[in-house]
PDB file of C-alpha atoms in Angstrom:
ATOM      1  CA  MET A 169       1.006  24.672  17.435  1.00  0.00           C
ATOM      2  CA  LYS A 170      -0.766  21.809  19.144  1.00  0.00           C
ATOM      3  CA  LEU A 171       0.187  20.102  22.402  1.00  0.00           C
ATOM      4  CA  ALA A 172       0.626  16.383  22.991  1.00  0.00           C
ATOM      5  CA  VAL A 173       2.036  14.320  25.845  1.00  0.00           C
ATOM      6  CA  GLN A 174       4.378  11.345  25.697  1.00  0.00           C
ATOM      7  CA  LEU A 175       2.491   8.718  27.684  1.00  0.00           C
ATOM      8  CA  TYR A 176       5.727   7.349  29.142  1.00  0.00           C
ATOM      9  CA  THR A 177       5.319  10.258  31.546  1.00  0.00           C
ATOM     10  CA  LEU A 178       2.173   8.580  32.903  1.00  0.00           C
ATOM     11  CA  ARG A 179       3.442   4.988  32.991  1.00  0.00           C
ATOM     12  CA  ASP A 180       3.047   4.706  36.780  1.00  0.00           C
ATOM     13  CA  ASP A 181      -0.477   6.127  36.768  1.00  0.00           C
ATOM     14  CA  TYR A 182      -2.145   3.002  35.375  1.00  0.00           C
ATOM     15  CA  LYS A 183      -1.823  -0.759  35.707  1.00  0.00           C
ATOM     16  CA  THR A 184      -4.535  -2.235  33.484  1.00  0.00           C
ATOM     17  CA  GLY A 185      -5.779  -1.643  29.975  1.00  0.00           C
ATOM     18  CA  GLU A 186      -8.953  -0.138  31.359  1.00  0.00           C
ATOM     19  CA  GLU A 187      -6.935   2.307  33.463  1.00  0.00           C
ATOM     20  CA  PHE A 188      -4.802   3.129  30.411  1.00  0.00           C
ATOM     21  CA  LEU A 189      -7.923   4.192  28.508  1.00  0.00           C
ATOM     22  CA  LYS A 190      -9.027   6.269  31.503  1.00  0.00           C
ATOM     23  CA  ILE A 191      -5.652   8.041  31.449  1.00  0.00           C
ATOM     24  CA  LEU A 192      -6.476   9.212  27.925  1.00  0.00           C
ATOM     25  CA  GLU A 193      -9.574  10.874  29.365  1.00  0.00           C
ATOM     26  CA  LYS A 194      -7.444  12.679  31.949  1.00  0.00           C
ATOM     27  CA  VAL A 195      -5.025  13.835  29.247  1.00  0.00           C
ATOM     28  CA  LYS A 196      -7.900  15.357  27.318  1.00  0.00           C
ATOM     29  CA  GLU A 197      -9.350  17.012  30.421  1.00  0.00           C
ATOM     30  CA  ILE A 198      -6.009  18.682  31.181  1.00  0.00           C
ATOM     31  CA  GLY A 199      -6.027  20.226  27.711  1.00  0.00           C
ATOM     32  CA  PHE A 200      -3.804  18.128  25.473  1.00  0.00           C
ATOM     33  CA  GLU A 201      -4.840  17.524  21.878  1.00  0.00           C
ATOM     34  CA  GLY A 202      -2.633  14.523  21.142  1.00  0.00           C
ATOM     35  CA  VAL A 203      -0.649  11.656  22.599  1.00  0.00           C
ATOM     36  CA  GLU A 204       2.597   9.915  21.786  1.00  0.00           C
ATOM     37  CA  PHE A 205       2.696   6.277  22.802  1.00  0.00           C
ATOM     38  CA  ALA A 206       5.400   4.246  24.516  1.00  0.00           C
ATOM     39  CA  GLY A 207       3.538   0.953  24.564  1.00  0.00           C
ATOM     40  CA  PHE A 208      -0.211   0.497  24.394  1.00  0.00           C
ATOM     41  CA  GLY A 209      -1.142  -0.503  27.925  1.00  0.00           C
ATOM     42  CA  GLY A 210      -2.102  -4.007  26.865  1.00  0.00           C
ATOM     43  CA  CYS A 211      -4.848  -2.679  24.570  1.00  0.00           C
ATOM     44  CA  GLU A 212      -5.312  -3.480  20.907  1.00  0.00           C
ATOM     45  CA  PRO A 213      -4.740  -0.567  18.518  1.00  0.00           C
ATOM     46  CA  GLU A 214      -8.350  -0.746  17.341  1.00  0.00           C
ATOM     47  CA  VAL A 215      -9.622  -0.274  20.910  1.00  0.00           C
ATOM     48  CA  ILE A 216      -7.288   2.658  21.471  1.00  0.00           C
ATOM     49  CA  LYS A 217      -8.333   4.304  18.197  1.00  0.00           C
ATOM     50  CA  ALA A 218     -11.993   4.105  19.174  1.00  0.00           C
ATOM     51  CA  LYS A 219     -11.160   5.832  22.468  1.00  0.00           C
ATOM     52  CA  LEU A 220      -9.081   8.504  20.749  1.00  0.00           C
ATOM     53  CA  ASP A 221     -11.930   9.230  18.367  1.00  0.00           C
ATOM     54  CA  GLU A 222     -14.404   9.409  21.252  1.00  0.00           C
ATOM     55  CA  LEU A 223     -12.209  11.960  23.018  1.00  0.00           C
ATOM     56  CA  GLY A 224     -11.044  13.911  19.978  1.00  0.00           C
ATOM     57  CA  LEU A 225      -7.378  13.070  20.589  1.00  0.00           C
ATOM     58  CA  THR A 226      -4.759  12.563  17.866  1.00  0.00           C
ATOM     59  CA  ALA A 227      -2.177   9.787  17.892  1.00  0.00           C
ATOM     60  CA  VAL A 228       0.882  11.889  17.107  1.00  0.00           C
ATOM     61  CA  GLY A 229       3.490   9.125  17.185  1.00  0.00           C
ATOM     62  CA  CYS A 230       4.906   6.266  19.210  1.00  0.00           C
ATOM     63  CA  HIS A 231       8.198   4.903  20.471  1.00  0.00           C
ATOM     64  CA  MET A 232       9.088   1.354  19.440  1.00  0.00           C
ATOM     65  CA  GLY A 233      12.346  -0.542  19.222  1.00  0.00           C
ATOM     66  CA  VAL A 234      14.263  -0.232  15.942  1.00  0.00           C
ATOM     67  CA  ASP A 235      13.747  -3.959  15.371  1.00  0.00           C
ATOM     68  CA  ASN A 236      10.195  -2.986  14.445  1.00  0.00           C
ATOM     69  CA  PHE A 237      11.560  -1.039  11.464  1.00  0.00           C
ATOM     70  CA  LYS A 238      13.319  -3.960   9.779  1.00  0.00           C
ATOM     71  CA  PRO A 239      12.085  -5.816   6.674  1.00  0.00           C
ATOM     72  CA  GLU A 240      10.604  -8.727   8.624  1.00  0.00           C
ATOM     73  CA  THR A 241       8.561  -6.506  10.967  1.00  0.00           C
ATOM     74  CA  ILE A 242       7.866  -3.223   9.233  1.00  0.00           C
ATOM     75  CA  GLU A 243       4.608  -4.362   7.628  1.00  0.00           C
ATOM     76  CA  GLU A 244       3.041  -4.919  11.064  1.00  0.00           C
ATOM     77  CA  THR A 245       4.468  -1.636  12.347  1.00  0.00           C
ATOM     78  CA  ILE A 246       2.871   0.237   9.473  1.00  0.00           C
ATOM     79  CA  ARG A 247      -0.421  -1.594  10.047  1.00  0.00           C
ATOM     80  CA  ILE A 248      -0.493  -0.414  13.672  1.00  0.00           C
ATOM     81  CA  ALA A 249       0.340   3.129  12.624  1.00  0.00           C
ATOM     82  CA  LYS A 250      -2.476   3.165  10.093  1.00  0.00           C
ATOM     83  CA  VAL A 251      -5.001   1.776  12.569  1.00  0.00           C
ATOM     84  CA  LEU A 252      -4.096   4.544  15.018  1.00  0.00           C
ATOM     85  CA  GLY A 253      -3.926   7.206  12.309  1.00  0.00           C
ATOM     86  CA  MET A 254      -0.287   8.076  12.997  1.00  0.00           C
ATOM     87  CA  LYS A 255       1.883   9.850  10.437  1.00  0.00           C
ATOM     88  CA  TYR A 256       5.020   9.329  12.514  1.00  0.00           C
ATOM     89  CA  VAL A 257       6.633   6.294  14.141  1.00  0.00           C
ATOM     90  CA  GLY A 258       9.856   6.484  16.103  1.00  0.00           C
ATOM     91  CA  THR A 259      12.082   5.078  18.770  1.00  0.00           C
ATOM     92  CA  GLY A 260      13.137   6.446  22.127  1.00  0.00           C
ATOM     93  CA  GLY A 261      16.768   5.620  21.488  1.00  0.00           C
ATOM     94  CA  ALA A 262      19.048   2.912  20.097  1.00  0.00           C
ATOM     95  CA  PRO A 263      22.744   1.935  20.242  1.00  0.00           C
ATOM     96  CA  HIS A 264      24.857   4.813  18.898  1.00  0.00           C
ATOM     97  CA  SER A 265      28.164   4.664  20.788  1.00  0.00           C
ATOM     98  CA  THR A 266      30.383   3.778  17.821  1.00  0.00           C
ATOM     99  CA  PRO A 267      30.508   4.752  14.139  1.00  0.00           C
ATOM    100  CA  GLU A 268      29.462   1.193  13.282  1.00  0.00           C
ATOM    101  CA  GLU A 269      26.355   1.396  15.458  1.00  0.00           C
ATOM    102  CA  VAL A 270      25.427   4.740  13.942  1.00  0.00           C
ATOM    103  CA  ARG A 271      25.856   3.411  10.414  1.00  0.00           C
ATOM    104  CA  GLU A 272      23.613   0.458  11.272  1.00  0.00           C
ATOM    105  CA  LEU A 273      20.987   2.876  12.599  1.00  0.00           C
ATOM    106  CA  VAL A 274      21.191   4.945   9.430  1.00  0.00           C
ATOM    107  CA  ASP A 275      20.687   1.806   7.331  1.00  0.00           C
ATOM    108  CA  ILE A 276      17.647   0.729   9.385  1.00  0.00           C
ATOM    109  CA  TYR A 277      16.044   4.154   9.195  1.00  0.00           C
ATOM    110  CA  SER A 278      16.863   4.643   5.532  1.00  0.00           C
ATOM    111  CA  TYR A 279      15.081   1.396   4.730  1.00  0.00           C
ATOM    112  CA  ALA A 280      12.112   2.210   6.965  1.00  0.00           C
ATOM    113  CA  ASN A 281      11.675   5.654   5.469  1.00  0.00           C
ATOM    114  CA  SER A 282      11.943   4.311   1.920  1.00  0.00           C
ATOM    115  CA  VAL A 283       9.004   2.022   2.734  1.00  0.00           C
ATOM    116  CA  GLY A 284       7.188   4.587   4.830  1.00  0.00           C
ATOM    117  CA  GLU A 285       7.321   7.200   2.085  1.00  0.00           C
ATOM    118  CA  LYS A 286       4.941   5.057   0.034  1.00  0.00           C
ATOM    119  CA  GLU A 287       2.589   4.763   3.006  1.00  0.00           C
ATOM    120  CA  GLY A 288       2.646   8.369   4.195  1.00  0.00           C
ATOM    121  CA  ILE A 289       4.593   7.512   7.364  1.00  0.00           C
ATOM    122  CA  LYS A 290       7.877   9.002   8.586  1.00  0.00           C
ATOM    123  CA  PHE A 291      10.226   7.180  10.960  1.00  0.00           C
ATOM    124  CA  TYR A 292      11.999   9.271  13.580  1.00  0.00           C
ATOM    125  CA  TYR A 293      14.711   9.061  16.223  1.00  0.00           C
ATOM    126  CA  HIS A 294      14.493  10.577  19.706  1.00  0.00           C
ATOM    127  CA  ASN A 295      17.781  11.727  21.207  1.00  0.00           C
ATOM    128  CA  HIS A 296      19.290  11.706  24.652  1.00  0.00           C
ATOM    129  CA  THR A 297      22.339  13.705  25.729  1.00  0.00           C
ATOM    130  CA  GLU A 298      25.080  11.603  24.143  1.00  0.00           C
ATOM    131  CA  GLU A 299      24.017  12.273  20.566  1.00  0.00           C
ATOM    132  CA  PHE A 300      25.080  15.895  21.134  1.00  0.00           C
ATOM    133  CA  GLU A 301      28.337  14.955  22.854  1.00  0.00           C
ATOM    134  CA  LEU A 302      29.700  12.303  20.497  1.00  0.00           C
ATOM    135  CA  ASN A 303      31.505  13.094  17.264  1.00  0.00           C
ATOM    136  CA  PHE A 304      32.647  10.567  14.670  1.00  0.00           C
ATOM    137  CA  ASP A 305      34.883  11.520  11.774  1.00  0.00           C
ATOM    138  CA  GLY A 306      34.274  15.186  12.519  1.00  0.00           C
ATOM    139  CA  ARG A 307      30.478  14.925  12.502  1.00  0.00           C
ATOM    140  CA  LEU A 308      28.017  15.226  15.364  1.00  0.00           C
ATOM    141  CA  CYS A 309      26.394  11.882  16.149  1.00  0.00           C
ATOM    142  CA  MET A 310      22.896  13.414  15.938  1.00  0.00           C
ATOM    143  CA  ASP A 311      23.593  14.795  12.477  1.00  0.00           C
ATOM    144  CA  MET A 312      24.862  11.423  11.304  1.00  0.00           C
ATOM    145  CA  ILE A 313      21.684   9.701  12.497  1.00  0.00           C
ATOM    146  CA  ALA A 314      19.689  12.287  10.563  1.00  0.00           C
ATOM    147  CA  ASP A 315      21.194  10.880   7.361  1.00  0.00           C
ATOM    148  CA  GLY A 316      18.565   8.147   7.605  1.00  0.00           C
ATOM    149  CA  ALA A 317      16.073   9.227  10.253  1.00  0.00           C
ATOM    150  CA  TYR A 318      13.733  12.085  10.821  1.00  0.00           C
ATOM    151  CA  LEU A 319      14.258  13.614  14.247  1.00  0.00           C
ATOM    152  CA  GLU A 320      12.285  14.125  17.398  1.00  0.00           C
ATOM    153  CA  LEU A 321      14.446  16.624  19.242  1.00  0.00           C
ATOM    154  CA  ASP A 322      14.319  16.196  22.998  1.00  0.00           C
ATOM    155  CA  THR A 323      15.072  19.760  23.923  1.00  0.00           C
ATOM    156  CA  TYR A 324      16.222  19.063  27.475  1.00  0.00           C
ATOM    157  CA  TRP A 325      18.692  16.319  26.594  1.00  0.00           C
ATOM    158  CA  SER A 326      20.024  18.404  23.710  1.00  0.00           C
ATOM    159  CA  PHE A 327      20.397  21.336  26.135  1.00  0.00           C
ATOM    160  CA  CYS A 328      22.339  19.055  28.517  1.00  0.00           C
ATOM    161  CA  GLY A 329      24.507  17.986  25.590  1.00  0.00           C
ATOM    162  CA  GLY A 330      25.524  21.579  24.934  1.00  0.00           C
ATOM    163  CA  ALA A 331      23.282  22.361  21.978  1.00  0.00           C
ATOM    164  CA  ASP A 332      21.867  25.812  21.307  1.00  0.00           C
ATOM    165  CA  ASN A 333      18.281  24.657  20.864  1.00  0.00           C
ATOM    166  CA  TYR A 334      17.114  27.748  19.021  1.00  0.00           C
ATOM    167  CA  SER A 335      19.867  27.465  16.414  1.00  0.00           C
ATOM    168  CA  TYR A 336      19.609  23.694  16.105  1.00  0.00           C
ATOM    169  CA  ILE A 337      15.860  23.795  15.521  1.00  0.00           C
ATOM    170  CA  LYS A 338      16.197  26.573  12.954  1.00  0.00           C
ATOM    171  CA  ASN A 339      19.099  24.912  11.125  1.00  0.00           C
ATOM    172  CA  THR A 340      17.640  21.396  11.150  1.00  0.00           C
ATOM    173  CA  ALA A 341      13.984  22.213  10.583  1.00  0.00           C
ATOM    174  CA  ASP A 342      13.794  20.056   7.458  1.00  0.00           C
ATOM    175  CA  LYS A 343      14.580  16.931   9.520  1.00  0.00           C
ATOM    176  CA  ILE A 344      12.805  17.685  12.824  1.00  0.00           C
ATOM    177  CA  ILE A 345       9.192  16.523  12.813  1.00  0.00           C
ATOM    178  CA  LEU A 346       8.435  16.594  16.545  1.00  0.00           C
ATOM    179  CA  LEU A 347       9.814  18.472  19.541  1.00  0.00           C
ATOM    180  CA  HIS A 348       9.942  17.001  23.017  1.00  0.00           C
ATOM    181  CA  ILE A 349       9.410  19.804  25.488  1.00  0.00           C
ATOM    182  CA  LYS A 350      11.150  18.980  28.749  1.00  0.00           C
ATOM    183  CA  ASP A 351      12.748  20.810  31.640  1.00  0.00           C
ATOM    184  CA  GLY A 352      15.181  19.764  34.354  1.00  0.00           C
ATOM    185  CA  ILE A 353      18.057  20.541  36.678  1.00  0.00           C
ATOM    186  CA  ASP A 354      21.413  18.737  36.660  1.00  0.00           C
ATOM    187  CA  ARG A 355      20.101  16.151  34.179  1.00  0.00           C
ATOM    188  CA  LYS A 356      17.116  15.327  36.371  1.00  0.00           C
ATOM    189  CA  PRO A 357      13.839  16.104  34.571  1.00  0.00           C
ATOM    190  CA  THR A 358      11.233  18.377  36.135  1.00  0.00           C
ATOM    191  CA  ALA A 359       7.877  19.818  35.198  1.00  0.00           C
ATOM    192  CA  LEU A 360       8.090  22.766  32.822  1.00  0.00           C
ATOM    193  CA  GLY A 361       9.299  25.969  34.434  1.00  0.00           C
ATOM    194  CA  GLU A 362      10.880  24.125  37.358  1.00  0.00           C
ATOM    195  CA  GLY A 363      14.262  23.610  35.702  1.00  0.00           C
ATOM    196  CA  ASP A 364      16.864  25.601  33.813  1.00  0.00           C
ATOM    197  CA  ASN A 365      16.189  24.734  30.178  1.00  0.00           C
ATOM    198  CA  ASP A 366      15.740  27.785  27.944  1.00  0.00           C
ATOM    199  CA  LEU A 367      12.205  26.845  26.982  1.00  0.00           C
ATOM    200  CA  LEU A 368      11.245  30.287  25.719  1.00  0.00           C
ATOM    201  CA  SER A 369      13.890  30.079  22.994  1.00  0.00           C
ATOM    202  CA  VAL A 370      12.565  26.628  22.073  1.00  0.00           C
ATOM    203  CA  PHE A 371       9.046  28.036  21.775  1.00  0.00           C
ATOM    204  CA  LYS A 372      10.338  30.926  19.663  1.00  0.00           C
ATOM    205  CA  ALA A 373      12.118  28.598  17.251  1.00  0.00           C
ATOM    206  CA  ALA A 374       9.137  26.244  17.097  1.00  0.00           C
ATOM    207  CA  LYS A 375       6.876  29.108  16.066  1.00  0.00           C
ATOM    208  CA  GLU A 376       9.331  30.371  13.477  1.00  0.00           C
ATOM    209  CA  VAL A 377       9.660  26.966  11.770  1.00  0.00           C
ATOM    210  CA  ASP A 378       5.897  26.341  12.070  1.00  0.00           C
ATOM    211  CA  MET A 379       6.239  23.158  14.127  1.00  0.00           C
ATOM    212  CA  GLU A 380       2.888  21.360  14.214  1.00  0.00           C
ATOM    213  CA  TRP A 381       3.233  19.477  17.500  1.00  0.00           C
ATOM    214  CA  LEU A 382       5.019  20.073  20.794  1.00  0.00           C
ATOM    215  CA  VAL A 383       5.191  16.882  22.863  1.00  0.00           C
ATOM    216  CA  LEU A 384       5.545  17.157  26.641  1.00  0.00           C
ATOM    217  CA  GLU A 385       7.653  14.538  28.396  1.00  0.00           C
ATOM    218  CA  ASN A 386       8.951  14.055  31.923  1.00  0.00           C
ATOM    219  CA  ASP A 387      10.915  10.875  32.616  1.00  0.00           C
ATOM    220  CA  GLU A 388      10.577  11.344  36.393  1.00  0.00           C
ATOM    221  CA  PRO A 389       7.238  13.041  37.161  1.00  0.00           C
ATOM    222  CA  VAL A 390       6.519  14.200  40.727  1.00  0.00           C
ATOM    223  CA  PRO A 391       4.431  13.276  42.671  1.00  0.00           C
ATOM    224  CA  THR A 392       2.389  11.596  39.934  1.00  0.00           C
ATOM    225  CA  GLY A 393       2.347  11.844  36.175  1.00  0.00           C
ATOM    226  CA  ILE A 394      -1.071  13.487  36.066  1.00  0.00           C
ATOM    227  CA  GLU A 395      -0.134  16.120  38.648  1.00  0.00           C
ATOM    228  CA  ASP A 396       3.159  16.775  36.894  1.00  0.00           C
ATOM    229  CA  ILE A 397       1.672  17.306  33.432  1.00  0.00           C
ATOM    230  CA  THR A 398      -1.016  19.522  34.954  1.00  0.00           C
ATOM    231  CA  ARG A 399       1.695  21.875  36.229  1.00  0.00           C
ATOM    232  CA  SER A 400       3.396  21.772  32.835  1.00  0.00           C
ATOM    233  CA  MET A 401       0.147  22.612  31.059  1.00  0.00           C
ATOM    234  CA  LYS A 402      -0.148  25.710  33.259  1.00  0.00           C
ATOM    235  CA  TYR A 403       3.347  26.711  32.101  1.00  0.00           C
ATOM    236  CA  PHE A 404       2.360  26.184  28.458  1.00  0.00           C
ATOM    237  CA  LYS A 405      -0.711  28.380  28.862  1.00  0.00           C
ATOM    238  CA  GLU A 406       1.295  31.153  30.517  1.00  0.00           C
ATOM    239  CA  ASN A 407       4.318  31.120  28.195  1.00  0.00           C
ATOM    240  CA  LEU A 408       3.539  29.630  24.802  1.00  0.00           C
TER     241      LEU A 408
END
């Protein structure tokens, strides 16, 4: 398995495009092999790709709004993905509070994946807690979304939602393409090993299903993003 970091974790560690590119250098120095984007720091995809190639980093995926997956916008979304060399494009969340909203999501993702299949790109959905708490017509919200989307399982929010991560990963392996590795206490994220998520069972399941990438994320890094992911990398090295 290879390790990436969701750059949302580092959003407060840079202000300019130049600083954004420097953050990629720090990510590489800490030991990560890939990055997942949440915005591009004001840089053009071509500039970012040149920096990734210089550093030997892989663009694993990115979070965009689902409006970028619709017929009028998907061509540009796929262009960006191809420039960056990404096989996966996703979103960090979308309206899912009613059966109607979920059905709309399924339609958007079904369309995007029908187009993406021809281009070698898969479109994925990243969960929060509610997708594991809501049920519609006897089905878990997360499972309904998976009717159209591939999944990026955020293993802390699923844990908070009552999921058994080991079982969910094993039983849904055909739909899960990325795992967000996250820890926390009382729904407040922490660096890895500083919370109460059962990360060792997540690692065990990830190995058993041959997951390619584990993506670190912390929504609330302390005291800085770089320092936080450095502590988490130490946990990876000691426990993975």
